[in-house]
């Protein structure tokens, strides 16, 4: 039943029958069938590949993973770029990319073997109860008795239904901390200053070298997009603080990397008509579904015009 898609190919994509993204998304990268992909965390998960397809004329998969560390994102992006002739990529950045010492992994299990070339000893590693449970779900799907758990391009709406939105509860999460959507997102008082411990402005930002390498690995003719995601101002580092200065320095370095690599770099992580309105968010990091469509439209406009948004919702930091 091949629960993790070790035999996945363009003619055999297989269905995603588990919500564990770290185990399921290698299937999408390995199967082919997509020539573009989004990499990031839960702040990019609501970007619908169908909207991105229409905006950029390619076929996107959304491979953003909840609470993914930059190294986890790198590992998945490397697998995708190794197995697909990419025509576009979108690296959706959060503040962890600017940290001096971001964690390599989270508390979530991460199957490094599943991302390695050939997935060595892959069949043996799948001899466990979890794999058997997923294999059973795959069998039910092939028999028409169970739907796929996540759309084939990796997209799923992980937020509650829009009809269930409660502005009072959302405001409590935005300004008081905590996340009902992603417990490991780091939302809260300790995360307000750029979601990282205060570091000196000129401390190393090692993951930016990784970002440079990821952009270098994208084919020369492909469209390269880098975007700081629009978290609520409550989760942004305040201007005039060491954390704010560090975040600004990080954006300047990302802009320089993007310019050198021929990428469009767009900054949605700023005070704007999107990020200053509580009604746009479930908590300090996670915007509502209509905002996702605005982000895609903003990316398209930024790529085409190379100019800042007229309403101030984003700035273009670099453009080829």
mmCIF file of C-alpha atoms in Angstrom:
data_model
loop_
_atom_site.group_PDB
_atom_site.id
_atom_site.type_symbol
_atom_site.label_atom_id
_atom_site.label_comp_id
_atom_site.label_asym_id
_atom_site.label_seq_id
_atom_site.Cartn_x
_atom_site.Cartn_y
_atom_site.Cartn_z
ATOM 1 C CA UNK A 1 0.000 0.000 0.000
ATOM 2 C CA UNK A 2 3.115 2.254 0.072
ATOM 3 C CA UNK A 3 1.891 4.556 2.910
ATOM 4 C CA UNK A 4 4.630 7.195 2.461
ATOM 5 C CA UNK A 5 4.864 7.158 -1.319
ATOM 6 C CA UNK A 6 8.334 5.643 -1.732
ATOM 7 C CA UNK A 7 7.252 4.466 -5.200
ATOM 8 C CA UNK A 8 5.450 7.700 -6.029
ATOM 9 C CA UNK A 9 5.955 8.989 -9.567
ATOM 10 C CA UNK A 10 4.072 11.266 -11.995
ATOM 11 C CA UNK A 11 1.951 8.316 -13.066
ATOM 12 C CA UNK A 12 1.537 7.019 -9.526
ATOM 13 C CA UNK A 13 1.073 9.993 -7.165
ATOM 14 C CA UNK A 14 -0.984 8.141 -4.573
ATOM 15 C CA UNK A 15 -3.357 9.703 -2.063
ATOM 16 C CA UNK A 16 -2.367 11.474 1.151
ATOM 17 C CA UNK A 17 -4.103 9.527 3.882
ATOM 18 C CA UNK A 18 -2.574 11.100 7.001
ATOM 19 C CA UNK A 19 -2.314 14.701 8.232
ATOM 20 C CA UNK A 20 1.266 14.331 9.447
ATOM 21 C CA UNK A 21 2.863 16.665 6.946
ATOM 22 C CA UNK A 22 6.446 15.711 7.763
ATOM 23 C CA UNK A 23 5.682 12.129 6.711
ATOM 24 C CA UNK A 24 3.253 12.873 3.879
ATOM 25 C CA UNK A 25 4.775 15.754 1.909
ATOM 26 C CA UNK A 26 7.836 13.830 0.661
ATOM 27 C CA UNK A 27 5.310 11.840 -1.397
ATOM 28 C CA UNK A 28 4.286 15.023 -3.233
ATOM 29 C CA UNK A 29 7.884 16.072 -3.838
ATOM 30 C CA UNK A 30 8.827 12.579 -4.992
ATOM 31 C CA UNK A 31 5.814 12.023 -7.252
ATOM 32 C CA UNK A 32 6.430 14.921 -9.597
ATOM 33 C CA UNK A 33 3.507 16.470 -11.418
ATOM 34 C CA UNK A 34 4.199 19.913 -9.962
ATOM 35 C CA UNK A 35 6.689 22.398 -11.325
ATOM 36 C CA UNK A 36 6.403 24.925 -8.491
ATOM 37 C CA UNK A 37 6.119 24.790 -4.720
ATOM 38 C CA UNK A 38 5.610 26.866 -1.578
ATOM 39 C CA UNK A 39 7.926 26.225 1.362
ATOM 40 C CA UNK A 40 7.288 27.709 4.787
ATOM 41 C CA UNK A 41 5.308 27.208 7.982
ATOM 42 C CA UNK A 42 1.639 27.453 8.926
ATOM 43 C CA UNK A 43 1.737 31.159 8.025
ATOM 44 C CA UNK A 44 1.851 30.065 4.355
ATOM 45 C CA UNK A 45 -0.429 27.025 4.467
ATOM 46 C CA UNK A 46 -3.541 28.922 3.358
ATOM 47 C CA UNK A 47 -1.987 30.011 0.058
ATOM 48 C CA UNK A 48 -4.084 27.990 -2.364
ATOM 49 C CA UNK A 49 -2.029 26.420 -5.187
ATOM 50 C CA UNK A 50 -4.962 26.938 -7.552
ATOM 51 C CA UNK A 51 -4.733 30.707 -6.950
ATOM 52 C CA UNK A 52 -0.960 30.617 -7.401
ATOM 53 C CA UNK A 53 -1.337 28.592 -10.600
ATOM 54 C CA UNK A 54 -3.611 31.254 -12.089
ATOM 55 C CA UNK A 55 -1.304 34.050 -10.944
ATOM 56 C CA UNK A 56 1.955 32.614 -12.286
ATOM 57 C CA UNK A 57 1.018 30.125 -14.997
ATOM 58 C CA UNK A 58 2.661 27.109 -13.366
ATOM 59 C CA UNK A 59 1.449 24.166 -11.268
ATOM 60 C CA UNK A 60 2.073 24.759 -7.569
ATOM 61 C CA UNK A 61 2.121 22.398 -4.605
ATOM 62 C CA UNK A 62 1.850 23.914 -1.140
ATOM 63 C CA UNK A 63 4.514 22.213 0.975
ATOM 64 C CA UNK A 64 4.410 24.609 3.937
ATOM 65 C CA UNK A 65 4.559 22.614 7.201
ATOM 66 C CA UNK A 66 3.210 23.674 10.588
ATOM 67 C CA UNK A 67 6.007 24.953 12.871
ATOM 68 C CA UNK A 68 8.669 23.758 10.412
ATOM 69 C CA UNK A 69 12.173 24.895 11.277
ATOM 70 C CA UNK A 70 14.256 26.465 8.501
ATOM 71 C CA UNK A 71 16.304 23.256 8.303
ATOM 72 C CA UNK A 72 13.149 21.158 7.883
ATOM 73 C CA UNK A 73 12.042 23.509 5.123
ATOM 74 C CA UNK A 74 15.458 23.217 3.500
ATOM 75 C CA UNK A 75 15.289 19.427 3.608
ATOM 76 C CA UNK A 76 11.897 19.323 1.910
ATOM 77 C CA UNK A 77 12.835 21.971 -0.666
ATOM 78 C CA UNK A 78 16.018 20.063 -1.528
ATOM 79 C CA UNK A 79 13.999 16.907 -2.172
ATOM 80 C CA UNK A 80 11.530 18.798 -4.365
ATOM 81 C CA UNK A 81 14.244 20.517 -6.392
ATOM 82 C CA UNK A 82 16.086 17.219 -6.817
ATOM 83 C CA UNK A 83 13.023 15.427 -8.212
ATOM 84 C CA UNK A 84 11.298 18.165 -10.232
ATOM 85 C CA UNK A 85 12.164 20.625 -12.994
ATOM 86 C CA UNK A 86 11.046 23.682 -11.061
ATOM 87 C CA UNK A 87 9.608 26.642 -12.940
ATOM 88 C CA UNK A 88 8.821 28.626 -9.784
ATOM 89 C CA UNK A 89 9.408 28.511 -6.037
ATOM 90 C CA UNK A 90 8.073 30.567 -3.160
ATOM 91 C CA UNK A 91 10.047 30.661 0.079
ATOM 92 C CA UNK A 92 7.702 32.056 2.738
ATOM 93 C CA UNK A 93 9.824 33.393 5.592
ATOM 94 C CA UNK A 94 9.159 33.820 9.287
ATOM 95 C CA UNK A 95 11.426 35.298 11.948
ATOM 96 C CA UNK A 96 13.186 31.986 12.636
ATOM 97 C CA UNK A 97 15.161 32.554 9.427
ATOM 98 C CA UNK A 98 16.692 35.604 11.113
ATOM 99 C CA UNK A 99 17.634 33.853 14.366
ATOM 100 C CA UNK A 100 21.230 33.366 15.496
ATOM 101 C CA UNK A 101 20.632 29.742 16.508
ATOM 102 C CA UNK A 102 17.296 28.412 15.245
ATOM 103 C CA UNK A 103 16.426 24.881 16.369
ATOM 104 C CA UNK A 104 17.180 22.152 13.858
ATOM 105 C CA UNK A 105 14.053 20.175 14.717
ATOM 106 C CA UNK A 106 10.870 20.530 16.761
ATOM 107 C CA UNK A 107 9.163 18.060 19.083
ATOM 108 C CA UNK A 108 7.374 16.632 16.036
ATOM 109 C CA UNK A 109 9.065 13.487 14.662
ATOM 110 C CA UNK A 110 10.933 14.236 11.452
ATOM 111 C CA UNK A 111 11.816 11.204 9.267
ATOM 112 C CA UNK A 112 15.116 12.316 7.721
ATOM 113 C CA UNK A 113 15.403 8.903 6.022
ATOM 114 C CA UNK A 114 12.256 9.668 4.031
ATOM 115 C CA UNK A 115 13.923 12.714 2.450
ATOM 116 C CA UNK A 116 17.224 11.029 1.588
ATOM 117 C CA UNK A 117 17.999 9.957 -1.966
ATOM 118 C CA UNK A 118 16.433 6.542 -2.456
ATOM 119 C CA UNK A 119 15.027 6.554 1.105
ATOM 120 C CA UNK A 120 17.564 3.924 2.282
ATOM 121 C CA UNK A 121 16.085 1.028 4.253
ATOM 122 C CA UNK A 122 12.717 2.680 3.700
ATOM 123 C CA UNK A 123 10.674 -0.502 3.613
ATOM 124 C CA UNK A 124 12.169 -1.751 6.863
ATOM 125 C CA UNK A 125 11.553 1.582 8.579
ATOM 126 C CA UNK A 126 7.866 1.299 7.755
ATOM 127 C CA UNK A 127 7.347 -1.857 9.800
ATOM 128 C CA UNK A 128 5.425 -0.268 12.655
ATOM 129 C CA UNK A 129 1.868 0.374 13.750
ATOM 130 C CA UNK A 130 1.706 3.905 12.364
ATOM 131 C CA UNK A 131 2.698 2.773 8.870
ATOM 132 C CA UNK A 132 0.272 -0.131 8.948
ATOM 133 C CA UNK A 133 -2.551 2.214 9.949
ATOM 134 C CA UNK A 134 -1.790 4.583 7.058
ATOM 135 C CA UNK A 135 -1.455 1.639 4.655
ATOM 136 C CA UNK A 136 -4.914 0.495 5.692
ATOM 137 C CA UNK A 137 -6.281 3.949 4.919
ATOM 138 C CA UNK A 138 -4.557 3.852 1.513
ATOM 139 C CA UNK A 139 -6.262 0.527 0.825
ATOM 140 C CA UNK A 140 -9.661 1.929 1.785
ATOM 141 C CA UNK A 141 -9.071 4.914 -0.507
ATOM 142 C CA UNK A 142 -8.174 2.664 -3.441
ATOM 143 C CA UNK A 143 -11.395 0.766 -2.825
ATOM 144 C CA UNK A 144 -13.347 4.020 -2.855
ATOM 145 C CA UNK A 145 -14.238 3.727 0.822
ATOM 146 C CA UNK A 146 -12.247 6.666 2.256
ATOM 147 C CA UNK A 147 -11.457 10.170 0.982
ATOM 148 C CA UNK A 148 -7.929 11.593 0.877
ATOM 149 C CA UNK A 149 -7.043 13.482 4.058
ATOM 150 C CA UNK A 150 -5.188 16.315 2.288
ATOM 151 C CA UNK A 151 -5.557 17.513 -1.299
ATOM 152 C CA UNK A 152 -3.009 16.023 -3.681
ATOM 153 C CA UNK A 153 -1.127 19.327 -4.000
ATOM 154 C CA UNK A 154 -0.637 19.533 -0.224
ATOM 155 C CA UNK A 155 -3.276 22.173 0.372
ATOM 156 C CA UNK A 156 -5.777 22.017 3.197
ATOM 157 C CA UNK A 157 -7.706 24.639 5.129
ATOM 158 C CA UNK A 158 -6.444 23.983 8.645
ATOM 159 C CA UNK A 159 -8.230 26.957 10.178
ATOM 160 C CA UNK A 160 -11.789 26.676 11.540
ATOM 161 C CA UNK A 161 -14.715 27.455 9.216
ATOM 162 C CA UNK A 162 -15.046 31.171 8.553
ATOM 163 C CA UNK A 163 -18.616 31.026 9.873
ATOM 164 C CA UNK A 164 -17.200 30.023 13.272
ATOM 165 C CA UNK A 165 -14.976 33.110 13.573
ATOM 166 C CA UNK A 166 -15.278 34.754 16.999
ATOM 167 C CA UNK A 167 -13.639 38.228 17.096
ATOM 168 C CA UNK A 168 -13.535 38.321 20.892
ATOM 169 C CA UNK A 169 -11.788 34.968 21.137
ATOM 170 C CA UNK A 170 -9.444 35.921 18.296
ATOM 171 C CA UNK A 171 -8.504 39.191 20.005
ATOM 172 C CA UNK A 172 -7.739 37.273 23.170
ATOM 173 C CA UNK A 173 -5.306 35.045 21.274
ATOM 174 C CA UNK A 174 -3.821 37.933 19.287
ATOM 175 C CA UNK A 175 -3.024 40.119 22.273
ATOM 176 C CA UNK A 176 -2.856 37.599 25.094
ATOM 177 C CA UNK A 177 -0.861 34.840 23.448
ATOM 178 C CA UNK A 178 -1.542 31.248 22.625
ATOM 179 C CA UNK A 179 -2.675 29.641 19.407
ATOM 180 C CA UNK A 180 -5.673 27.373 18.957
ATOM 181 C CA UNK A 181 -4.277 26.291 15.580
ATOM 182 C CA UNK A 182 -0.622 25.479 16.177
ATOM 183 C CA UNK A 183 0.509 24.961 19.794
ATOM 184 C CA UNK A 184 4.187 25.065 18.757
ATOM 185 C CA UNK A 185 3.874 28.316 16.840
ATOM 186 C CA UNK A 186 5.456 30.316 19.659
ATOM 187 C CA UNK A 187 2.731 32.943 19.866
ATOM 188 C CA UNK A 188 2.817 34.724 23.195
ATOM 189 C CA UNK A 189 4.644 37.386 25.191
ATOM 190 C CA UNK A 190 8.006 35.642 24.840
ATOM 191 C CA UNK A 191 7.619 35.589 21.072
ATOM 192 C CA UNK A 192 6.540 39.162 20.475
ATOM 193 C CA UNK A 193 10.019 40.516 19.772
ATOM 194 C CA UNK A 194 10.599 38.813 16.462
ATOM 195 C CA UNK A 195 9.722 35.353 17.767
ATOM 196 C CA UNK A 196 13.268 34.834 19.010
ATOM 197 C CA UNK A 197 15.418 35.655 21.994
ATOM 198 C CA UNK A 198 16.940 39.136 21.668
ATOM 199 C CA UNK A 199 20.253 38.848 19.858
ATOM 200 C CA UNK A 200 22.766 41.509 18.916
ATOM 201 C CA UNK A 201 21.859 43.115 15.608
ATOM 202 C CA UNK A 202 24.990 41.842 13.909
ATOM 203 C CA UNK A 203 24.891 38.295 15.262
ATOM 204 C CA UNK A 204 25.125 35.572 12.683
ATOM 205 C CA UNK A 205 21.984 34.626 10.779
ATOM 206 C CA UNK A 206 23.169 31.242 9.509
ATOM 207 C CA UNK A 207 19.929 30.236 7.821
ATOM 208 C CA UNK A 208 20.211 33.128 5.389
ATOM 209 C CA UNK A 209 23.208 31.357 3.870
ATOM 210 C CA UNK A 210 20.924 28.337 3.516
ATOM 211 C CA UNK A 211 18.325 30.519 1.788
ATOM 212 C CA UNK A 212 21.012 31.736 -0.600
ATOM 213 C CA UNK A 213 21.877 28.134 -1.412
ATOM 214 C CA UNK A 214 18.255 27.205 -1.970
ATOM 215 C CA UNK A 215 17.793 30.066 -4.414
ATOM 216 C CA UNK A 216 21.007 29.090 -6.190
ATOM 217 C CA UNK A 217 19.655 25.560 -6.623
ATOM 218 C CA UNK A 218 16.573 26.775 -8.502
ATOM 219 C CA UNK A 219 16.940 26.648 -12.310
ATOM 220 C CA UNK A 220 18.100 29.924 -13.791
ATOM 221 C CA UNK A 221 14.941 30.451 -15.865
ATOM 222 C CA UNK A 222 12.547 29.717 -13.002
ATOM 223 C CA UNK A 223 10.620 32.407 -11.145
ATOM 224 C CA UNK A 224 12.018 32.895 -7.643
ATOM 225 C CA UNK A 225 9.783 34.410 -4.991
ATOM 226 C CA UNK A 226 10.700 35.178 -1.376
ATOM 227 C CA UNK A 227 8.131 36.683 0.966
ATOM 228 C CA UNK A 228 8.030 37.611 4.637
ATOM 229 C CA UNK A 229 4.590 36.478 5.767
ATOM 230 C CA UNK A 230 2.012 38.957 7.174
ATOM 231 C CA UNK A 231 1.839 38.161 10.872
ATOM 232 C CA UNK A 232 -0.182 40.508 13.081
ATOM 233 C CA UNK A 233 1.692 43.550 14.372
ATOM 234 C CA UNK A 234 1.401 42.036 17.856
ATOM 235 C CA UNK A 235 3.911 39.386 16.725
ATOM 236 C CA UNK A 236 6.237 41.787 14.899
ATOM 237 C CA UNK A 237 9.387 43.152 16.480
ATOM 238 C CA UNK A 238 8.691 46.784 17.481
ATOM 239 C CA UNK A 239 10.603 49.511 15.658
ATOM 240 C CA UNK A 240 13.229 51.206 17.787
ATOM 241 C CA UNK A 241 14.108 48.058 19.727
ATOM 242 C CA UNK A 242 17.180 45.826 19.285
ATOM 243 C CA UNK A 243 14.877 43.087 18.045
ATOM 244 C CA UNK A 244 13.290 45.453 15.537
ATOM 245 C CA UNK A 245 16.710 46.561 14.329
ATOM 246 C CA UNK A 246 17.768 42.942 13.940
ATOM 247 C CA UNK A 247 14.653 42.136 11.932
ATOM 248 C CA UNK A 248 15.301 45.131 9.671
ATOM 249 C CA UNK A 249 18.899 43.979 9.185
ATOM 250 C CA UNK A 250 17.618 40.511 8.293
ATOM 251 C CA UNK A 251 15.285 41.948 5.672
ATOM 252 C CA UNK A 252 18.146 43.937 4.152
ATOM 253 C CA UNK A 253 20.261 40.797 3.907
ATOM 254 C CA UNK A 254 17.408 38.815 2.363
ATOM 255 C CA UNK A 255 16.872 41.635 -0.139
ATOM 256 C CA UNK A 256 20.563 41.541 -1.086
ATOM 257 C CA UNK A 257 20.461 37.758 -1.488
ATOM 258 C CA UNK A 258 17.300 37.992 -3.576
ATOM 259 C CA UNK A 259 18.756 40.660 -5.822
ATOM 260 C CA UNK A 260 21.912 38.622 -6.394
ATOM 261 C CA UNK A 261 19.857 35.514 -7.228
ATOM 262 C CA UNK A 262 17.294 37.208 -9.443
ATOM 263 C CA UNK A 263 14.431 36.795 -6.980
ATOM 264 C CA UNK A 264 11.428 38.948 -6.165
ATOM 265 C CA UNK A 265 11.492 39.681 -2.430
ATOM 266 C CA UNK A 266 8.252 40.956 -0.903
ATOM 267 C CA UNK A 267 7.725 42.079 2.685
ATOM 268 C CA UNK A 268 4.221 41.552 4.091
ATOM 269 C CA UNK A 269 5.610 41.500 7.659
ATOM 270 C CA UNK A 270 5.067 45.185 8.411
ATOM 271 C CA UNK A 271 2.359 47.392 9.915
ATOM 272 C CA UNK A 272 -0.267 47.532 7.191
ATOM 273 C CA UNK A 273 -4.011 47.502 6.492
ATOM 274 C CA UNK A 274 -3.753 43.712 6.790
ATOM 275 C CA UNK A 275 -1.609 43.285 9.891
ATOM 276 C CA UNK A 276 -3.109 46.030 12.057
ATOM 277 C CA UNK A 277 -6.681 44.709 11.897
ATOM 278 C CA UNK A 278 -7.598 42.098 14.474
ATOM 279 C CA UNK A 279 -10.502 40.907 12.341
ATOM 280 C CA UNK A 280 -8.025 39.534 9.786
ATOM 281 C CA UNK A 281 -6.537 36.997 12.227
ATOM 282 C CA UNK A 282 -7.301 33.910 14.303
ATOM 283 C CA UNK A 283 -4.261 34.600 16.482
ATOM 284 C CA UNK A 284 -1.095 36.666 16.179
ATOM 285 C CA UNK A 285 0.397 34.474 13.452
ATOM 286 C CA UNK A 286 -2.488 32.994 11.501
ATOM 287 C CA UNK A 287 -4.529 35.139 9.156
ATOM 288 C CA UNK A 288 -7.984 34.262 7.903
ATOM 289 C CA UNK A 289 -8.741 32.639 4.554
ATOM 290 C CA UNK A 290 -9.652 35.847 2.646
ATOM 291 C CA UNK A 291 -6.251 37.311 3.555
ATOM 292 C CA UNK A 292 -4.524 34.417 1.790
ATOM 293 C CA UNK A 293 -6.080 35.474 -1.515
ATOM 294 C CA UNK A 294 -4.828 39.028 -0.906
ATOM 295 C CA UNK A 295 -1.309 37.717 -0.339
ATOM 296 C CA UNK A 296 -1.362 35.799 -3.640
ATOM 297 C CA UNK A 297 -2.692 38.866 -5.461
ATOM 298 C CA UNK A 298 0.023 40.953 -3.818
ATOM 299 C CA UNK A 299 2.735 38.529 -4.888
ATOM 300 C CA UNK A 300 1.476 38.625 -8.467
ATOM 301 C CA UNK A 301 1.325 42.421 -8.532
ATOM 302 C CA UNK A 302 4.766 42.733 -6.932
ATOM 303 C CA UNK A 303 6.288 40.324 -9.442
ATOM 304 C CA UNK A 304 4.702 42.114 -12.396
ATOM 305 C CA UNK A 305 5.134 45.753 -11.380
ATOM 306 C CA UNK A 306 8.085 45.629 -8.990
ATOM 307 C CA UNK A 307 6.477 48.377 -6.905
ATOM 308 C CA UNK A 308 5.169 48.654 -3.366
ATOM 309 C CA UNK A 309 1.461 48.153 -2.744
ATOM 310 C CA UNK A 310 -0.569 51.360 -3.162
ATOM 311 C CA UNK A 311 -2.389 50.584 0.104
ATOM 312 C CA UNK A 312 0.834 49.820 1.993
ATOM 313 C CA UNK A 313 0.088 46.119 2.475
ATOM 314 C CA UNK A 314 3.535 45.092 1.214
ATOM 315 C CA UNK A 315 6.905 46.442 0.141
ATOM 316 C CA UNK A 316 9.051 45.130 -2.690
ATOM 317 C CA UNK A 317 12.552 44.676 -1.287
ATOM 318 C CA UNK A 318 14.119 43.241 -4.443
ATOM 319 C CA UNK A 319 13.091 42.738 -8.039
ATOM 320 C CA UNK A 320 15.081 41.335 -10.999
#
